[in-house]
Coordinates of C-alpha atoms and ligand atoms in Angstrom, one line a residue:
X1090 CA 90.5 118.9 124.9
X1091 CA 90.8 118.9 121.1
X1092 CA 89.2 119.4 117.9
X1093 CA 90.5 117.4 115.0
X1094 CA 89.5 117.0 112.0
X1095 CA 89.6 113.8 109.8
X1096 CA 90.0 114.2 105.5
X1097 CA 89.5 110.7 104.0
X1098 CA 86.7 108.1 104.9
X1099 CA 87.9 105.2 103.6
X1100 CA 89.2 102.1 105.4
X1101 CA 91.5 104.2 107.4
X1102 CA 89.4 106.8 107.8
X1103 CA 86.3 105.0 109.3
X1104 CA 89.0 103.6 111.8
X1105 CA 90.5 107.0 113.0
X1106 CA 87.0 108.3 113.4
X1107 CA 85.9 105.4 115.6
X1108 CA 88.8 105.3 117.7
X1109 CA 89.4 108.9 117.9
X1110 CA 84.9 109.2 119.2
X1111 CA 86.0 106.0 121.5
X1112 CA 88.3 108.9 123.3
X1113 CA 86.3 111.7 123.1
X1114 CA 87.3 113.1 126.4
X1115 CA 91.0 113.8 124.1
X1116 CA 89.3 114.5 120.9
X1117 CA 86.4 116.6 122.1
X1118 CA 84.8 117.5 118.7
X1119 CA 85.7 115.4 115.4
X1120 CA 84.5 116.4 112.2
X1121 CA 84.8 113.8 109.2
X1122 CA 85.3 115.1 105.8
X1123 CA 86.0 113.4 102.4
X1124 CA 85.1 113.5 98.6
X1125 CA 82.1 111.6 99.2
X1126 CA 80.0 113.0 102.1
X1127 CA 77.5 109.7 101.9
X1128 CA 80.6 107.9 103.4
X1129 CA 80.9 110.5 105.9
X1130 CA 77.4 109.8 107.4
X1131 CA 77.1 106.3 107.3
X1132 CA 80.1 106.4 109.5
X1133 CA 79.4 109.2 111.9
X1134 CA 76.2 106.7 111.9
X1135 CA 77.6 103.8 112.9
X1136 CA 79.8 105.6 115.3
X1137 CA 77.2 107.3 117.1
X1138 CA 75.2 103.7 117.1
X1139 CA 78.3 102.2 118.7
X1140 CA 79.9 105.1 120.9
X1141 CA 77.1 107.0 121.5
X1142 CA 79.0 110.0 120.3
X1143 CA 78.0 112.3 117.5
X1144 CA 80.7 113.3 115.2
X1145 CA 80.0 116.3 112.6
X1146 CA 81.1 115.7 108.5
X1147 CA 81.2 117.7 105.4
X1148 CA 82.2 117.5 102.0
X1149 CA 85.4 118.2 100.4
X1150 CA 88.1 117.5 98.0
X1151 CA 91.0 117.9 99.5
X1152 CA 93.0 118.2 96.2
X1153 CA 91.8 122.0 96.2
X1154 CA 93.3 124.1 98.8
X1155 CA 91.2 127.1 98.9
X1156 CA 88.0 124.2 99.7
X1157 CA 89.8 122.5 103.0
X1158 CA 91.3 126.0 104.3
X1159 CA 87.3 127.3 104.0
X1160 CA 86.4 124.2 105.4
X1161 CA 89.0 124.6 108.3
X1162 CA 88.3 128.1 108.9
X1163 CA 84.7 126.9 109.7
X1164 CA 85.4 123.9 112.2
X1165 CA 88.6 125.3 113.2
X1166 CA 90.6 122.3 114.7
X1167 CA 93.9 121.8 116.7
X1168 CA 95.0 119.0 114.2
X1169 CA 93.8 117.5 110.3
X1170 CA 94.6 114.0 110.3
X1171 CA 94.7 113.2 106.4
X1172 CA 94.1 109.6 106.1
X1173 CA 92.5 110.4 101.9
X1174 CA 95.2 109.2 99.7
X1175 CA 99.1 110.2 99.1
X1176 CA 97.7 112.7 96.5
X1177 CA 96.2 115.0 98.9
X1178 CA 99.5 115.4 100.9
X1179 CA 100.7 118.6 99.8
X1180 CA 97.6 120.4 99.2
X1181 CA 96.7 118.9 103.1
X1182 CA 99.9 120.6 104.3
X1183 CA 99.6 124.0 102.2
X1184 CA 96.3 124.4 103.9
X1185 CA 97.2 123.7 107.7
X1186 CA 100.3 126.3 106.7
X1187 CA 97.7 128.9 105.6
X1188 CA 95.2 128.2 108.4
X1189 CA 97.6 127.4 111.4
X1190 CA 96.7 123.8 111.6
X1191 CA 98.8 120.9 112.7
X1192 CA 99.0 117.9 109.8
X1193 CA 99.4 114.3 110.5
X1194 CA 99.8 111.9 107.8
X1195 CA 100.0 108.1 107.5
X1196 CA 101.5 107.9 103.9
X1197 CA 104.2 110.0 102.0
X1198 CA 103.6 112.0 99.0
X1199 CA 103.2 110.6 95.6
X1200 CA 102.3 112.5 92.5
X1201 CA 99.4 111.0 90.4
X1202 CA 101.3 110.7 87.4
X1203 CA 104.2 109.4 88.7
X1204 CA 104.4 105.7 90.7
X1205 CA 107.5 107.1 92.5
X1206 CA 107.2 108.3 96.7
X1207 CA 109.7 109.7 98.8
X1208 CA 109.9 111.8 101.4
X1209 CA 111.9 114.6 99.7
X1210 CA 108.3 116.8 98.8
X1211 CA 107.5 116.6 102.7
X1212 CA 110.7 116.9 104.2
X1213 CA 111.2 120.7 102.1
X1214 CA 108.5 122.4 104.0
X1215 CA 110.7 121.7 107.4
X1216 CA 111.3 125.9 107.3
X1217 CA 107.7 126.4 107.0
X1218 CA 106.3 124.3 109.6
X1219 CA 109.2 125.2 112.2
X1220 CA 108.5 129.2 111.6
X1221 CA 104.6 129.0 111.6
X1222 CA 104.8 127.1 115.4
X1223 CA 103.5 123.9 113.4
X1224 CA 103.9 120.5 113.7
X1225 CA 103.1 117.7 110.7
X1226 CA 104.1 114.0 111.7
X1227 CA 104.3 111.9 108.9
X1228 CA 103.6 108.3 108.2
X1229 CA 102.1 107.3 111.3
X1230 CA 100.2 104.4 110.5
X1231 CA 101.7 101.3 111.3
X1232 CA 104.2 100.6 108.2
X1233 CA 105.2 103.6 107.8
X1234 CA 104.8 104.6 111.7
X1235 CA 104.5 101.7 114.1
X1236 CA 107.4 100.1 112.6
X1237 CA 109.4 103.2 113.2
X1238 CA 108.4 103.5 116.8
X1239 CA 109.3 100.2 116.6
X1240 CA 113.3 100.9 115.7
X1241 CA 113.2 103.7 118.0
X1242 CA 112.4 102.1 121.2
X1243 CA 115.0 99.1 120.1
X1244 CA 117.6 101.5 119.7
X1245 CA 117.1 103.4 122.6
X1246 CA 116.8 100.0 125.4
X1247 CA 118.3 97.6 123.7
X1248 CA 121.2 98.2 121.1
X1249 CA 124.3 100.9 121.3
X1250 CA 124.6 100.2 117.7
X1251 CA 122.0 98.7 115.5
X1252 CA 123.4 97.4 112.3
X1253 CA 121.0 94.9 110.4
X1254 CA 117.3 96.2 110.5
X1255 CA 114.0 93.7 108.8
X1256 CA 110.8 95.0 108.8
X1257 CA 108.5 91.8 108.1
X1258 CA 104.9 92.2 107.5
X1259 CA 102.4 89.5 107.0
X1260 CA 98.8 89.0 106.6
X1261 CA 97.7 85.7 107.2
X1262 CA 94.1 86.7 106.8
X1263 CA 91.2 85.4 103.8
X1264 CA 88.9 87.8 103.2
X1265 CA 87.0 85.1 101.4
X1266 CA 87.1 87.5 97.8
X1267 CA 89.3 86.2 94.3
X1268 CA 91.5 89.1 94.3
X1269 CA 91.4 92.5 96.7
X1270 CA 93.7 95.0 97.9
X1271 CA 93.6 95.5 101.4
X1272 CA 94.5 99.1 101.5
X1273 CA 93.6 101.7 98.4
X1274 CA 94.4 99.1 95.4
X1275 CA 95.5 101.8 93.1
X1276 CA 98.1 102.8 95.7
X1277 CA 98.5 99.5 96.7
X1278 CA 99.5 97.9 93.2
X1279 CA 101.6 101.1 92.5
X1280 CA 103.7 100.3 95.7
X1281 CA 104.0 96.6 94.7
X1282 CA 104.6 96.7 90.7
X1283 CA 107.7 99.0 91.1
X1284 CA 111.1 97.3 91.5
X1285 CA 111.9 96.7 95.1
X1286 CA 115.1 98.4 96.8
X1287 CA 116.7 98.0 100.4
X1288 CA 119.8 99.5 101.9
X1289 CA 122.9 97.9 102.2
X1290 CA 126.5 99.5 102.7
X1291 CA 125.6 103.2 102.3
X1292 CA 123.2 102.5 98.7
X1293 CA 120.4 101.3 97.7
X1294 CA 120.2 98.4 96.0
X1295 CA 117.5 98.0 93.4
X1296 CA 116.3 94.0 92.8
X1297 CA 113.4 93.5 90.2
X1298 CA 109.9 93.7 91.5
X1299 CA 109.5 90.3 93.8
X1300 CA 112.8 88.8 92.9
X1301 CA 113.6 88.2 96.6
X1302 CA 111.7 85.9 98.7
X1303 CA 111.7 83.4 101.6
X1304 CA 109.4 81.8 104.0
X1305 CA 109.4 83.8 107.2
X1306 CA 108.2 81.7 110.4
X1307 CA 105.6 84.6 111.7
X1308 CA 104.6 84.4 115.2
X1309 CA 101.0 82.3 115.8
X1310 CA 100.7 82.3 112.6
X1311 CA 103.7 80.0 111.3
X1312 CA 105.7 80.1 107.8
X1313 CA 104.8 82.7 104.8
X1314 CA 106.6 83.3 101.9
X1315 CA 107.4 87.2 102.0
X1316 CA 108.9 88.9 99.3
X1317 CA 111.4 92.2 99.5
X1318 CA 110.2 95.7 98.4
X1319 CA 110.5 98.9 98.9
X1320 CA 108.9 100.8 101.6
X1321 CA 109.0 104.5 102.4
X1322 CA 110.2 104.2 106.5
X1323 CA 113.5 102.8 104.5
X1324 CA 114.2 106.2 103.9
X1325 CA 114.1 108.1 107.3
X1326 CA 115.3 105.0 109.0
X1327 CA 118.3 104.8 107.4
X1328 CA 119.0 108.5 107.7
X1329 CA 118.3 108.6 111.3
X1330 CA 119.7 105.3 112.1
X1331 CA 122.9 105.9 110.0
X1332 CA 124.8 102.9 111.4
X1333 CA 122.2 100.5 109.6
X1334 CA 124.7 98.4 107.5
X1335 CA 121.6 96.9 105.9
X1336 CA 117.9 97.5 105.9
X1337 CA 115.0 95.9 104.1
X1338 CA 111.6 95.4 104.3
X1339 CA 109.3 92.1 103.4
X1340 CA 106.0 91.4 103.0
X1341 CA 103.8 88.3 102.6
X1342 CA 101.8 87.3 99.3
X1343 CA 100.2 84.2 98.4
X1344 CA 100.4 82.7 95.2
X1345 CA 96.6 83.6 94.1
X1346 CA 97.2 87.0 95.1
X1347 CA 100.7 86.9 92.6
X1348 CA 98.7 85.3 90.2
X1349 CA 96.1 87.9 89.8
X1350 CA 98.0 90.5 89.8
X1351 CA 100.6 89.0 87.1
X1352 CA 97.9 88.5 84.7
X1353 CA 96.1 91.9 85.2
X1354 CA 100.0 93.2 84.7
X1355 CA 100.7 91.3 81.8
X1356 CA 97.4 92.3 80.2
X1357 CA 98.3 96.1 80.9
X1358 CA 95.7 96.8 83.4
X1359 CA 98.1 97.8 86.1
X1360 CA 99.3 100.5 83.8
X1361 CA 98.9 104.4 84.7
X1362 CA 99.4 105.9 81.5
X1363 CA 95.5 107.0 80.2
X1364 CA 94.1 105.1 77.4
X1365 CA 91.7 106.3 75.1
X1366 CA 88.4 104.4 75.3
X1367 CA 85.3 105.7 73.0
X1368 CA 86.6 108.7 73.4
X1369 CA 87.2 109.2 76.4
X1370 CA 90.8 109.4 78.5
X1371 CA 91.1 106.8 81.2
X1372 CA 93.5 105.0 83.4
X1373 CA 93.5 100.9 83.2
X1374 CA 95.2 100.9 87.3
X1375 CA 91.8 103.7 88.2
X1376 CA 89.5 102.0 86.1
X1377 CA 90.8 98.6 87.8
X1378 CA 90.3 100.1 90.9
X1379 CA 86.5 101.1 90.5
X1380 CA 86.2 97.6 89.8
X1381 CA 88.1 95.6 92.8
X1382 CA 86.0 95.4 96.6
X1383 CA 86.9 98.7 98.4
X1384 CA 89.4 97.9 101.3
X1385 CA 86.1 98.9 103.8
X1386 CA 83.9 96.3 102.6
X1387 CA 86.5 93.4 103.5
X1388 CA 85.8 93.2 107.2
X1389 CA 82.5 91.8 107.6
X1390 CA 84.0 87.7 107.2
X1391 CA 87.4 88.5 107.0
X1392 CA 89.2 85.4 109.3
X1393 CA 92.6 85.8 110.5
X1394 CA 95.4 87.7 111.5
X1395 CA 98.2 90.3 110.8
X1396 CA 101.7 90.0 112.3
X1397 CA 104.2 92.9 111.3
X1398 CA 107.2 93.3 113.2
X1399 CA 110.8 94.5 113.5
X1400 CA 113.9 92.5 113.9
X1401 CA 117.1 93.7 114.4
X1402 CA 120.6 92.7 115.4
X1403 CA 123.7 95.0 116.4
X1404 CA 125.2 95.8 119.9
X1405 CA 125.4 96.2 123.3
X1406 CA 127.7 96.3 125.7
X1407 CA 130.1 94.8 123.6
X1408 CA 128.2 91.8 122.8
X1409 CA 126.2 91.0 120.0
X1410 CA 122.4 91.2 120.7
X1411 CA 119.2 90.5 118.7
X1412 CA 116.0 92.2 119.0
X1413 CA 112.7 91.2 117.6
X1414 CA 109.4 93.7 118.4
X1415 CA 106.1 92.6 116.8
X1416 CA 102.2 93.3 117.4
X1417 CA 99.5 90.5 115.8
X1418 CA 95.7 92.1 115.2
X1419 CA 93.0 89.8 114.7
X1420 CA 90.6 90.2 111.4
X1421 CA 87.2 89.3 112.9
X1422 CA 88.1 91.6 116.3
X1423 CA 88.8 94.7 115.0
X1424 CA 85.3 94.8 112.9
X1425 CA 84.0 93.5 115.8
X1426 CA 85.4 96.8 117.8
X1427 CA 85.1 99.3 114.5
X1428 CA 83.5 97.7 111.7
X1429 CA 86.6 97.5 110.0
X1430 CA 89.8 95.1 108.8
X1431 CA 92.7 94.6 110.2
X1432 CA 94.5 96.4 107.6
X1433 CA 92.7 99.7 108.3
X1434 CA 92.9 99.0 112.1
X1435 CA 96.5 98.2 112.0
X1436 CA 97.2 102.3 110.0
X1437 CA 93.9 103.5 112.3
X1438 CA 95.1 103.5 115.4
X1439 CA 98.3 104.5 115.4
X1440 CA 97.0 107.5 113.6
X1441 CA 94.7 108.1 116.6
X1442 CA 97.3 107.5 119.2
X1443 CA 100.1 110.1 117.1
X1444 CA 97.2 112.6 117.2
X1445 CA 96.7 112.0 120.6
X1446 CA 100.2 112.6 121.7
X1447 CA 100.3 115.8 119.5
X1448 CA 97.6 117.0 122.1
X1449 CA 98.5 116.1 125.6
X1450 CA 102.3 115.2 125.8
X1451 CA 104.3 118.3 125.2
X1452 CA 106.9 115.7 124.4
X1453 CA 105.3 114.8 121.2
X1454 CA 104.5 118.4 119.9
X1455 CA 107.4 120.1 118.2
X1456 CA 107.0 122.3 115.2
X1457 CA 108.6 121.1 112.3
X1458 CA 108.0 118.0 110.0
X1459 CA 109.0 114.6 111.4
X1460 CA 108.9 111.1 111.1
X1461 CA 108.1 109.0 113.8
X1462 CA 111.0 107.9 114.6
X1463 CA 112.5 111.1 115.9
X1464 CA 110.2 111.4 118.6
X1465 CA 110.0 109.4 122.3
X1466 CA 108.9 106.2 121.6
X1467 CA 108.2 105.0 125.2
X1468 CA 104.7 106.9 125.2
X1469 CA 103.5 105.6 122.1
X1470 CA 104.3 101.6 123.0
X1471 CA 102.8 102.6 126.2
X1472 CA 99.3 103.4 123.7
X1473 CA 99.9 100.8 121.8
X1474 CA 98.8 98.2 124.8
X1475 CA 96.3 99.9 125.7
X1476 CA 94.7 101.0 122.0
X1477 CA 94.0 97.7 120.7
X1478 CA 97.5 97.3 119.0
X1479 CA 99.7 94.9 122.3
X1480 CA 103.1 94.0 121.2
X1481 CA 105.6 91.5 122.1
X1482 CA 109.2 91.0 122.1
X1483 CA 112.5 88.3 122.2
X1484 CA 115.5 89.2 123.4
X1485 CA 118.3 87.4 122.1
X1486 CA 116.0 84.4 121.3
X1487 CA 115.0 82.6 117.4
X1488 CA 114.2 85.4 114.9
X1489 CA 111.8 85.1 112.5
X1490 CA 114.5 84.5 109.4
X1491 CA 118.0 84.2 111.1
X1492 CA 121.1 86.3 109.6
X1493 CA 123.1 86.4 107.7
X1494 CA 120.5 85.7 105.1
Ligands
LIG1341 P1 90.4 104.1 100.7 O1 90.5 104.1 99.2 O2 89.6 103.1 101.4 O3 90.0 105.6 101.2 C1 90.5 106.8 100.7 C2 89.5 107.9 101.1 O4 90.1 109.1 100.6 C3 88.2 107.7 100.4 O5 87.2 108.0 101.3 C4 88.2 108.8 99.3 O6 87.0 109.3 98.9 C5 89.1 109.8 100.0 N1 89.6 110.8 99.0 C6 90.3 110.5 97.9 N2 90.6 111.6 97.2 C7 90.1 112.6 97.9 C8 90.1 114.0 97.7 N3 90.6 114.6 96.6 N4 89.4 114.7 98.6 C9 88.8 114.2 99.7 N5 88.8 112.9 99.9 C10 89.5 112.1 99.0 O7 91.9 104.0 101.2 P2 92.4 103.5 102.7 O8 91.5 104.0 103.7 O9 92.7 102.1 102.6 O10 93.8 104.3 102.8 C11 93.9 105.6 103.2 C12 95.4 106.1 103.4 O11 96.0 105.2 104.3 C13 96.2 105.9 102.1 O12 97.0 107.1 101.9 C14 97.0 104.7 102.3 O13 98.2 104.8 101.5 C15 97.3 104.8 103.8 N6 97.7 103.6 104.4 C16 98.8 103.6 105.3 C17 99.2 102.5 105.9 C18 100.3 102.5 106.9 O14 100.5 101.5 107.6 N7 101.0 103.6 107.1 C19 98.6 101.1 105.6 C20 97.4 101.2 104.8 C21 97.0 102.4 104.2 P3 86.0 108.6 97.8 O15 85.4 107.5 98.7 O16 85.1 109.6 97.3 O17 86.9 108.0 96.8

């Protein structure tokens, strides 16, 4: 039905491009592009080993504009799913605007010389999508996107007012390696090493960097300590759910994974102000991250699972209700289905599923920029079971940390 074309072949990447050839009677050419093209082909490889479907790649770097609009006006696709790095965000978007592409993202922009992301950058080119007929979904991976699918569908079966709103995200797996970063570590460590901030009574409330934390009891997988940070669905969930008295979101560490990273803090490596070394400019976090396992070579003995979720509570009918919506992915199964992690599977898919909507439910096509939140969840859960990604829920039964706290 649709060509789409894929700009990063990382982790995520490899993931989008597998599932996206595993429905190839949706996506009926796919074309793989990134910095590195010797990425690109050892994927299409594998893909074409495993589907038996051939997908097309090329070079380019997406931080130019004029490179991706040539290489758009060659392939010409429906839809570029940019699953490179936050970087790339803008100059992704400014070339679907100049080619009439729709853009679909799974992370928000960040500028490189900044550790700072927000939406505001994506939001202001609303006027520009809406008038060129174009749509750009952002942040549909899982957290951002799942999670925010999540919310929707709880608010719109289960709650007439939702008021306290935890996002809880765990990974229970080893991946058997001292110290790695199971998405982009430079991203990654940015996100973690700021201080953390949730919403509570109309602010935000900014905590040091992992100053709040509590065993969580996540489901099949039993207690982890997860610590608060920030995390970029905050932002449009609060603003499109504007009853939230308090939203935060948590995620699960373990104390060699603390430990590492404290030390390579303390010792300045985490830092993103260049250096000079011999003479030359560079930056400790980039230079750390040329050194740390790439999030792609995890899979092959990674054991375990994920568990990320949503719990909420507020009201309906009157009466005070909980809600708790979850999905758990399995480590050794998703390389098993796409050579790849469950970290990469977990932001994969729902990229494939948001691109997939985008193409055949008129539902899910609306020019403009949203987040996921602001479309009809119902479809997407619907995907979800049937993409490799089942959920669960409790009604009104034990959360995984009870409230108040
Ligand atoms: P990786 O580092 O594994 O892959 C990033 C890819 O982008 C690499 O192939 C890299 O190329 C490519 N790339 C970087 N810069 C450019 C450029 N200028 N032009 C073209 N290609 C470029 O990261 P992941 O796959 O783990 O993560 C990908 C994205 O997914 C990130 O934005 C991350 O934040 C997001 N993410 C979202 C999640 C969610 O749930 N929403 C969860 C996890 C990740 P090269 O190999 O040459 O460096």
């Amino acid at each position: 039905m649709s060509k789409v074309l894929i700009i990063g072949a990382g982790g995520v990447g490899s993931v989008v491009a597998h599932k996206c050839a595993m429905n190839s009677q949706v996506f009926t050419e796919i074309m793989l592009a990134s910095r590195t093209l010797s990425k690109c082909d050892k994927i299409a490889a594998e893909i074409k080993e495993m589907h038996g479907v051939s997908i097309q790649t090329a070079q380019v770097d997406a931080d130019v504009v004029a490179e991706t609009v040539m290489l758009i006006k060659r392939f010409r696709p429906f839809l570029l799913i940019n699953v490179a790095l936050p970087y790339q965000d803008l100059a992704l978007m400014d070339a679907c605007l100049q080619t009439g592409v729709h853009y679909l993202d799974t992370a928000n922009y960040e500028p490189k010389d900044v550790a700072k992301f927000e939406y505001s950058w994506q939001w202001a080119y609303q006027d520009r999508f809406k008038e060129a007929g174009l749509m750009a979904l952002l942040g549909c991976g899982f957290d951002p996107g799942v999670t925010q699918v999540f919310t929707a569908y709880a608010n719109k079966h289960h709650f007439d007012e939702m008021h306290y709103l935890d996002i809880i995200d765990c990974n229970a797996g080893d991946h058997g390696k001292a110290f790695a970063t199971n998405f982009n570590p430079e991203i990654n460590i940015r996100e973690i090493t700021q201080p953390g901030r949730y919403w509570e009574n109309g602010e935000w409330v900014e905590i040091p960097a992992m100053s709040i934390h509590k065993p969580i009891e996540y489901p099949g997988i039993g207690p982890r300590e997860s610590y608060v940070l920030y995390h970029e669905e905050l932002e449009s969930l609060v603003k499109n759910f504007p009853a939230l008295k308090r939203a935060r979101f948590w995620m699960t560490f373990g104390q060699a994974y603390i430990t590492h990273l404290n030390v390579l803090q303390n010792v300045g490596m985490t830092s993103i102000a260049p250096i000079n070394f011999k003479g030359v400019d560079i930056v400790p976090l980039e230079f750390l991250k040329a050194v740390l396992p790439a999030p792609d070579s995890l899979g092959e003995n990674y054991q375990g699972q994920t568990s990320i979720g949503v719990q909420i509570k507020g009201v309906k009918d009157g009466k005070e209700t909980t809600y708790y919506v979850w999905n758990n992915c399995d480590h050794a199964e998703t390389y098993k289905e796409v050579r790849g992690q469950a970290v990469s599977y977990t932001t994969g898919v729902p990229a494939m599923i948001g691109a997939m909507l985008m193409i055949t439910n008129p539902e899910w096509m609306k020019p403009g920029v949203w987040n996921c939140e602001e479309l009809n969840p119902d479809p997407f859960m619907e995907k979800l079971n049937t993409h490799g990604l089942p959920w669960n829920e409790r009604i009104n039964e034990a959360l995984p940390h009870e409230y108040p706290a």
